[in-house]
mmCIF file of C-alpha atoms in Angstrom:
data_model
loop_
_atom_site.group_PDB
_atom_site.id
_atom_site.type_symbol
_atom_site.label_atom_id
_atom_site.label_comp_id
_atom_site.label_asym_id
_atom_site.label_seq_id
_atom_site.Cartn_x
_atom_site.Cartn_y
_atom_site.Cartn_z
ATOM 1 C CA MET A 1 -12.274 -2.109 35.108
ATOM 2 C CA GLU A 2 -11.468 -5.131 32.972
ATOM 3 C CA LYS A 3 -10.532 -4.452 29.350
ATOM 4 C CA THR A 4 -12.947 -7.154 28.183
ATOM 5 C CA ILE A 5 -16.614 -7.706 28.916
ATOM 6 C CA THR A 6 -18.404 -11.057 29.042
ATOM 7 C CA LEU A 7 -21.344 -11.374 26.661
ATOM 8 C CA ASN A 8 -24.537 -13.209 27.587
ATOM 9 C CA ASN A 9 -23.206 -16.434 26.071
ATOM 10 C CA GLY A 10 -19.897 -16.343 27.974
ATOM 11 C CA VAL A 11 -17.765 -14.981 25.105
ATOM 12 C CA LYS A 12 -15.346 -12.229 26.109
ATOM 13 C CA MET A 13 -15.309 -9.093 23.937
ATOM 14 C CA PRO A 14 -12.874 -6.151 24.133
ATOM 15 C CA ARG A 15 -14.566 -3.066 25.559
ATOM 16 C CA VAL A 16 -12.608 -0.787 23.224
ATOM 17 C CA GLY A 17 -12.407 -1.687 19.555
ATOM 18 C CA PHE A 18 -11.503 -0.089 16.249
ATOM 19 C CA GLY A 19 -14.192 0.898 13.743
ATOM 20 C CA VAL A 20 -13.730 1.320 9.991
ATOM 21 C CA PHE A 21 -16.965 3.090 9.080
ATOM 22 C CA GLN A 22 -16.275 5.512 6.200
ATOM 23 C CA VAL A 23 -12.641 4.372 5.939
ATOM 24 C CA ASP A 24 -11.939 4.084 2.215
ATOM 25 C CA ASN A 25 -10.654 0.764 0.967
ATOM 26 C CA ASN A 26 -7.397 2.357 -0.241
ATOM 27 C CA VAL A 27 -6.421 3.479 3.269
ATOM 28 C CA CYS A 28 -8.274 0.880 5.332
ATOM 29 C CA GLU A 29 -5.602 -1.820 5.250
ATOM 30 C CA LYS A 30 -2.968 0.588 6.568
ATOM 31 C CA ALA A 31 -5.320 1.941 9.241
ATOM 32 C CA VAL A 32 -6.287 -1.507 10.496
ATOM 33 C CA SER A 33 -2.656 -2.646 10.443
ATOM 34 C CA GLU A 34 -1.700 0.345 12.579
ATOM 35 C CA ALA A 35 -4.645 -0.271 14.903
ATOM 36 C CA ILE A 36 -3.624 -3.875 15.451
ATOM 37 C CA SER A 37 0.008 -2.895 16.020
ATOM 38 C CA THR A 38 -1.220 -0.276 18.512
ATOM 39 C CA GLY A 39 -2.937 -3.046 20.462
ATOM 40 C CA TYR A 40 -6.535 -3.072 19.260
ATOM 41 C CA ARG A 41 -7.961 -6.571 19.061
ATOM 42 C CA LEU A 42 -11.577 -5.831 18.113
ATOM 43 C CA ILE A 43 -12.065 -4.698 14.511
ATOM 44 C CA ASP A 44 -15.565 -3.674 13.427
ATOM 45 C CA THR A 45 -16.597 -3.612 9.761
ATOM 46 C CA ALA A 46 -19.745 -4.256 7.676
ATOM 47 C CA SER A 47 -20.679 -5.302 4.192
ATOM 48 C CA SER A 48 -21.999 -1.790 3.507
ATOM 49 C CA TYR A 49 -18.628 -0.244 4.419
ATOM 50 C CA LYS A 50 -17.131 -1.918 1.344
ATOM 51 C CA ASN A 51 -13.753 -2.454 2.996
ATOM 52 C CA GLU A 52 -13.911 -6.031 4.271
ATOM 53 C CA GLU A 53 -11.164 -7.112 1.861
ATOM 54 C CA ALA A 54 -8.812 -4.475 3.240
ATOM 55 C CA VAL A 55 -9.632 -5.492 6.812
ATOM 56 C CA GLY A 56 -8.888 -9.103 5.947
ATOM 57 C CA ALA A 57 -5.576 -8.199 4.323
ATOM 58 C CA ALA A 58 -4.517 -6.297 7.447
ATOM 59 C CA ILE A 59 -5.483 -9.233 9.665
ATOM 60 C CA ARG A 60 -3.395 -11.636 7.582
ATOM 61 C CA ALA A 61 -0.409 -9.291 7.557
ATOM 62 C CA SER A 62 -0.554 -8.632 11.295
ATOM 63 C CA GLY A 63 0.877 -11.931 12.427
ATOM 64 C CA VAL A 64 -1.512 -11.875 15.397
ATOM 65 C CA PRO A 65 -3.083 -15.291 16.037
ATOM 66 C CA ARG A 66 -6.692 -15.391 14.859
ATOM 67 C CA GLU A 67 -7.975 -16.423 18.279
ATOM 68 C CA GLU A 68 -6.573 -13.212 19.783
ATOM 69 C CA LEU A 69 -8.683 -11.045 17.455
ATOM 70 C CA PHE A 70 -12.375 -10.226 17.690
ATOM 71 C CA ILE A 71 -13.830 -9.507 14.239
ATOM 72 C CA THR A 72 -17.301 -8.071 13.685
ATOM 73 C CA SER A 73 -19.260 -7.615 10.472
ATOM 74 C CA LYS A 74 -22.879 -6.860 9.631
ATOM 75 C CA ALA A 75 -25.563 -7.728 7.084
ATOM 76 C CA PHE A 76 -27.193 -4.680 5.522
ATOM 77 C CA VAL A 77 -30.750 -3.992 4.412
ATOM 78 C CA GLN A 78 -30.545 -5.594 0.963
ATOM 79 C CA GLU A 79 -29.162 -8.721 2.646
ATOM 80 C CA MET A 80 -32.168 -9.239 4.914
ATOM 81 C CA GLY A 81 -34.101 -12.498 4.774
ATOM 82 C CA TYR A 82 -33.018 -16.028 5.664
ATOM 83 C CA GLU A 83 -31.331 -17.018 2.389
ATOM 84 C CA LYS A 84 -29.926 -13.569 1.642
ATOM 85 C CA THR A 85 -28.310 -13.294 5.052
ATOM 86 C CA LYS A 86 -26.793 -16.751 4.748
ATOM 87 C CA ALA A 87 -25.270 -15.644 1.428
ATOM 88 C CA ALA A 88 -24.165 -12.296 2.895
ATOM 89 C CA PHE A 89 -22.384 -14.070 5.732
ATOM 90 C CA GLU A 90 -20.498 -16.291 3.288
ATOM 91 C CA SER A 91 -19.575 -13.233 1.231
ATOM 92 C CA SER A 92 -18.220 -11.406 4.276
ATOM 93 C CA LEU A 93 -16.196 -14.445 5.336
ATOM 94 C CA ARG A 94 -14.765 -14.756 1.850
ATOM 95 C CA LYS A 95 -13.827 -11.086 1.624
ATOM 96 C CA LEU A 96 -12.289 -11.133 5.100
ATOM 97 C CA GLY A 97 -10.501 -14.411 4.396
ATOM 98 C CA LEU A 98 -11.724 -15.907 7.670
ATOM 99 C CA ASP A 99 -13.225 -19.206 8.767
ATOM 100 C CA TYR A 100 -15.550 -17.667 11.366
ATOM 101 C CA LEU A 101 -16.674 -14.329 12.804
ATOM 102 C CA ASP A 102 -16.632 -13.379 16.452
ATOM 103 C CA LEU A 103 -19.732 -11.209 16.125
ATOM 104 C CA TYR A 104 -22.227 -10.824 13.300
ATOM 105 C CA LEU A 105 -24.959 -8.183 13.406
ATOM 106 C CA ILE A 106 -28.174 -7.248 11.661
ATOM 107 C CA HIS A 107 -27.265 -3.711 10.627
ATOM 108 C CA MET A 108 -30.733 -2.123 10.814
ATOM 109 C CA PRO A 109 -34.277 -3.259 11.717
ATOM 110 C CA LEU A 110 -35.522 -2.972 8.130
ATOM 111 C CA GLY A 111 -36.683 -5.620 5.692
ATOM 112 C CA ASP A 112 -37.117 -9.259 6.707
ATOM 113 C CA TYR A 113 -34.771 -9.108 9.661
ATOM 114 C CA TYR A 114 -36.649 -11.907 11.428
ATOM 115 C CA GLY A 115 -35.675 -14.249 8.618
ATOM 116 C CA SER A 116 -32.143 -12.935 8.994
ATOM 117 C CA TRP A 117 -32.186 -13.612 12.723
ATOM 118 C CA ARG A 118 -33.124 -17.251 12.093
ATOM 119 C CA ALA A 119 -30.116 -17.461 9.771
ATOM 120 C CA LEU A 120 -27.843 -15.959 12.441
ATOM 121 C CA GLU A 121 -29.169 -18.396 15.039
ATOM 122 C CA GLU A 122 -28.349 -21.331 12.759
ATOM 123 C CA LEU A 123 -24.871 -20.032 11.969
ATOM 124 C CA TYR A 124 -24.254 -19.521 15.670
ATOM 125 C CA LYS A 125 -25.349 -23.077 16.495
ATOM 126 C CA GLU A 126 -23.016 -24.341 13.761
ATOM 127 C CA GLY A 127 -20.110 -22.551 15.463
ATOM 128 C CA ARG A 128 -19.454 -20.228 12.549
ATOM 129 C CA ILE A 129 -20.228 -17.126 14.625
ATOM 130 C CA ARG A 130 -19.192 -16.856 18.262
ATOM 131 C CA ALA A 131 -21.904 -14.301 19.097
ATOM 132 C CA ILE A 132 -24.813 -12.686 17.269
ATOM 133 C CA GLY A 133 -26.425 -9.302 17.719
ATOM 134 C CA VAL A 134 -28.092 -6.280 16.180
ATOM 135 C CA SER A 135 -27.404 -2.651 15.388
ATOM 136 C CA ASN A 136 -29.625 0.444 15.473
ATOM 137 C CA PHE A 137 -32.490 -1.403 17.190
ATOM 138 C CA LEU A 138 -34.742 0.821 19.298
ATOM 139 C CA PRO A 139 -36.318 -0.551 22.496
ATOM 140 C CA ASP A 140 -39.590 -1.699 20.912
ATOM 141 C CA ARG A 141 -37.711 -3.678 18.247
ATOM 142 C CA ILE A 142 -35.326 -5.174 20.820
ATOM 143 C CA ILE A 143 -38.152 -6.278 23.117
ATOM 144 C CA ASP A 144 -40.172 -7.709 20.248
ATOM 145 C CA LEU A 145 -37.152 -9.628 18.945
ATOM 146 C CA CYS A 146 -36.352 -10.983 22.409
ATOM 147 C CA PHE A 147 -39.920 -12.293 22.760
ATOM 148 C CA ASN A 148 -39.762 -14.058 19.393
ATOM 149 C CA ALA A 149 -36.150 -15.221 19.140
ATOM 150 C CA GLU A 150 -34.656 -18.434 20.389
ATOM 151 C CA ILE A 151 -31.336 -16.693 21.101
ATOM 152 C CA ILE A 152 -31.253 -13.251 22.710
ATOM 153 C CA PRO A 153 -28.888 -10.784 20.952
ATOM 154 C CA ALA A 154 -25.532 -10.419 22.672
ATOM 155 C CA VAL A 155 -24.909 -6.836 21.479
ATOM 156 C CA ASN A 156 -26.873 -3.832 20.254
ATOM 157 C CA GLN A 157 -24.596 -1.398 18.437
ATOM 158 C CA ILE A 158 -26.156 2.083 18.603
ATOM 159 C CA GLU A 159 -25.425 5.793 18.503
ATOM 160 C CA LEU A 160 -24.227 6.758 22.003
ATOM 161 C CA HIS A 161 -22.359 9.929 22.964
ATOM 162 C CA PRO A 162 -22.727 12.849 25.405
ATOM 163 C CA PHE A 163 -25.349 14.533 23.221
ATOM 164 C CA TYR A 164 -27.459 11.343 22.916
ATOM 165 C CA GLN A 165 -27.134 9.348 26.115
ATOM 166 C CA ARG A 166 -30.179 7.005 25.964
ATOM 167 C CA GLU A 167 -30.187 6.070 29.647
ATOM 168 C CA ALA A 168 -33.681 4.516 29.572
ATOM 169 C CA GLU A 169 -32.679 2.372 26.595
ATOM 170 C CA LEU A 170 -29.546 1.235 28.384
ATOM 171 C CA ASP A 171 -31.731 0.049 31.257
ATOM 172 C CA ILE A 172 -33.786 -2.064 28.850
ATOM 173 C CA LEU A 173 -30.675 -3.601 27.303
ATOM 174 C CA LYS A 174 -29.380 -4.414 30.778
ATOM 175 C CA GLU A 175 -32.702 -6.063 31.618
ATOM 176 C CA TYR A 176 -32.243 -8.442 28.675
ATOM 177 C CA GLY A 177 -28.515 -8.977 29.176
ATOM 178 C CA ILE A 178 -27.585 -7.205 25.933
ATOM 179 C CA ILE A 179 -24.325 -5.245 25.805
ATOM 180 C CA PRO A 180 -24.552 -1.742 24.277
ATOM 181 C CA GLN A 181 -21.740 -0.812 21.909
ATOM 182 C CA ALA A 182 -21.342 2.796 20.767
ATOM 183 C CA TRP A 183 -20.734 3.494 17.116
ATOM 184 C CA ALA A 184 -19.569 7.026 16.307
ATOM 185 C CA PRO A 185 -18.893 7.690 20.020
ATOM 186 C CA PHE A 186 -17.711 11.203 19.124
ATOM 187 C CA ALA A 187 -20.670 11.920 16.789
ATOM 188 C CA GLU A 188 -17.998 12.965 14.277
ATOM 189 C CA GLY A 189 -17.422 16.109 16.358
ATOM 190 C CA MET A 190 -20.892 17.489 15.701
ATOM 191 C CA ASN A 191 -22.169 20.398 17.815
ATOM 192 C CA GLY A 192 -18.628 21.286 18.831
ATOM 193 C CA MET A 193 -18.221 18.160 20.922
ATOM 194 C CA PHE A 194 -14.424 18.343 21.072
ATOM 195 C CA THR A 195 -14.502 21.978 22.240
ATOM 196 C CA ASN A 196 -17.469 21.694 24.590
ATOM 197 C CA PRO A 197 -16.569 23.658 27.763
ATOM 198 C CA THR A 198 -17.808 20.973 30.147
ATOM 199 C CA LEU A 199 -15.855 18.210 28.429
ATOM 200 C CA THR A 200 -12.691 20.274 27.988
ATOM 201 C CA GLU A 201 -12.766 21.315 31.649
ATOM 202 C CA ILE A 202 -13.028 17.680 32.766
ATOM 203 C CA ALA A 203 -10.289 16.712 30.320
ATOM 204 C CA ALA A 204 -7.952 19.358 31.722
ATOM 205 C CA ALA A 205 -8.602 18.151 35.278
ATOM 206 C CA HIS A 206 -7.426 14.663 34.333
ATOM 207 C CA GLY A 207 -4.666 15.654 31.926
ATOM 208 C CA LYS A 208 -6.525 13.848 29.164
ATOM 209 C CA SER A 209 -8.022 14.729 25.794
ATOM 210 C CA THR A 210 -11.718 15.410 25.295
ATOM 211 C CA ALA A 211 -11.918 12.218 23.225
ATOM 212 C CA GLN A 212 -10.527 10.182 26.110
ATOM 213 C CA ILE A 213 -13.084 11.702 28.487
ATOM 214 C CA ILE A 214 -15.926 10.776 26.128
ATOM 215 C CA LEU A 215 -14.732 7.196 25.764
ATOM 216 C CA ARG A 216 -14.156 6.768 29.491
ATOM 217 C CA TRP A 217 -17.616 8.198 30.218
ATOM 218 C CA ASN A 218 -19.244 5.556 28.024
ATOM 219 C CA LEU A 219 -17.104 2.792 29.488
ATOM 220 C CA GLN A 220 -18.115 3.736 33.015
ATOM 221 C CA ARG A 221 -21.754 3.426 31.908
ATOM 222 C CA GLY A 222 -21.139 -0.152 30.796
ATOM 223 C CA VAL A 223 -21.008 0.845 27.124
ATOM 224 C CA CYS A 224 -18.367 -0.623 24.817
ATOM 225 C CA VAL A 225 -16.898 1.695 22.175
ATOM 226 C CA ILE A 226 -15.500 1.436 18.653
ATOM 227 C CA PRO A 227 -13.822 4.780 17.854
ATOM 228 C CA LYS A 228 -12.438 5.335 14.374
ATOM 229 C CA SER A 229 -9.339 7.182 13.228
ATOM 230 C CA VAL A 230 -6.880 6.886 10.365
ATOM 231 C CA HIS A 231 -4.182 8.642 12.433
ATOM 232 C CA GLN A 232 -2.068 6.360 14.596
ATOM 233 C CA ASN A 233 -1.433 8.986 17.276
ATOM 234 C CA ARG A 234 -5.197 9.207 17.819
ATOM 235 C CA MET A 235 -5.495 5.430 17.826
ATOM 236 C CA VAL A 236 -2.992 5.397 20.679
ATOM 237 C CA GLU A 237 -4.868 8.188 22.460
ATOM 238 C CA ASN A 238 -8.255 6.483 22.097
ATOM 239 C CA ALA A 239 -6.886 3.275 23.601
ATOM 240 C CA ALA A 240 -5.358 5.034 26.637
ATOM 241 C CA VAL A 241 -8.488 5.254 28.769
ATOM 242 C CA TRP A 242 -7.726 2.809 31.562
ATOM 243 C CA ASP A 243 -5.611 4.840 33.997
ATOM 244 C CA PHE A 244 -8.204 7.327 35.272
ATOM 245 C CA GLU A 245 -11.804 7.435 36.466
ATOM 246 C CA LEU A 246 -14.475 10.111 36.221
ATOM 247 C CA THR A 247 -16.029 11.245 39.482
ATOM 248 C CA GLU A 248 -19.743 11.206 40.240
ATOM 249 C CA ASP A 249 -19.750 14.999 39.937
ATOM 250 C CA GLU A 250 -18.107 14.823 36.526
ATOM 251 C CA LEU A 251 -20.559 12.158 35.378
ATOM 252 C CA ALA A 252 -23.423 14.401 36.481
ATOM 253 C CA LYS A 253 -22.009 17.338 34.516
ATOM 254 C CA ILE A 254 -21.772 15.189 31.379
ATOM 255 C CA ALA A 255 -25.319 13.916 31.941
ATOM 256 C CA ALA A 256 -26.516 17.523 31.688
ATOM 257 C CA LEU A 257 -25.237 17.698 28.083
ATOM 258 C CA ASP A 258 -27.834 15.227 26.805
ATOM 259 C CA LEU A 259 -29.895 16.622 23.926
ATOM 260 C CA ALA A 260 -32.061 13.476 23.997
ATOM 261 C CA ARG A 261 -32.168 13.105 20.232
ATOM 262 C CA PRO A 262 -30.034 11.426 17.557
ATOM 263 C CA GLN A 263 -27.297 13.455 15.922
ATOM 264 C CA MET A 264 -26.236 10.884 13.320
ATOM 265 C CA LEU A 265 -29.128 8.555 12.447
ATOM 266 C CA ASP A 266 -32.800 8.567 13.421
ATOM 267 C CA PRO A 267 -34.417 5.299 12.271
ATOM 268 C CA LEU A 268 -37.852 6.638 13.240
ATOM 269 C CA LYS A 269 -37.729 9.403 10.622
ATOM 270 C CA PRO A 270 -39.220 8.473 7.236
ATOM 271 C CA SER A 271 -36.541 10.566 5.512
ATOM 272 C CA GLU A 272 -33.820 8.470 7.157
ATOM 273 C CA VAL A 273 -35.439 5.221 6.060
ATOM 274 C CA ARG A 274 -35.658 6.579 2.521
ATOM 275 C CA ARG A 275 -31.984 7.577 2.725
ATOM 276 C CA VAL A 276 -31.045 4.015 3.609
ATOM 277 C CA TYR A 277 -32.876 2.631 0.606
ATOM 278 C CA ASP A 278 -31.564 5.422 -1.627
ATOM 279 C CA TYR A 279 -28.066 4.319 -0.665
ATOM 280 C CA LEU A 280 -28.783 0.862 -2.058
ATOM 281 C CA ASN A 281 -29.556 2.415 -5.455
ATOM 282 C CA ASN A 282 -26.791 5.027 -5.291
ATOM 283 C CA PRO A 283 -23.799 3.725 -3.288
ATOM 284 C CA VAL A 284 -21.897 6.934 -4.051
ATOM 285 C CA LEU A 285 -23.906 8.363 -1.148
ATOM 286 C CA THR A 286 -22.320 8.317 2.306
ATOM 287 C CA SER A 287 -21.923 4.745 3.536
ATOM 288 C CA LEU A 288 -24.063 3.516 6.400
#
């Protein structure tokens, strides 16, 4: 398996990246610096994470040529709409200290995201973004956007882990040539994921950690991953997923773990939508 995947516009993206969701600004620069020194080349952030400045500082300090890095950011709900997203993009670039982004996403399908998509299409045509995509879009929203957009999204970043496998949705993304990318691929350890008997048994058979099994499982499904850790030993572990392969029997055992429901974020629940908008008025709440 190649370590990069080719997006629908020909751009190559690392299959394994480093996420900074819920990484506080005061530790983010160190974490990203260690991730880059470990070998990660895809760094995923967002305006709502409030750590773009720290990510940018780590990039500048790394000494790695800009063209060797793949940097992603996202526009959040209050930044939806054509003009607002244009301004949000400029703000993210300024905070990151970059001239362009490799991937820019609409964070959630809320607000005037069609106006935002027109802004992303223009920025892409101007060469200021190498690829554009979405996050947390369910199949109906993806299909509707594809029918009304000039440019099909390159990526849909969604919750994907052994307890929420979304096979039917992956088929739809494949139909439209959209790459799935898993945020929170470990579901933050919910439901005892790291001690699950099926996963630990498979891990023992390969001499790997449960985390490595989970990442490799997603990779073998064609899903890219952006695990997060502030511990360098785990960064190293999460990147070491290329020297083994899960068998068909092991894949079937993992498939049986599917709970078929979100564990982290359910955009169909009114309470979750309210939580998103509550966050805008009270950013002390958990970041999204």
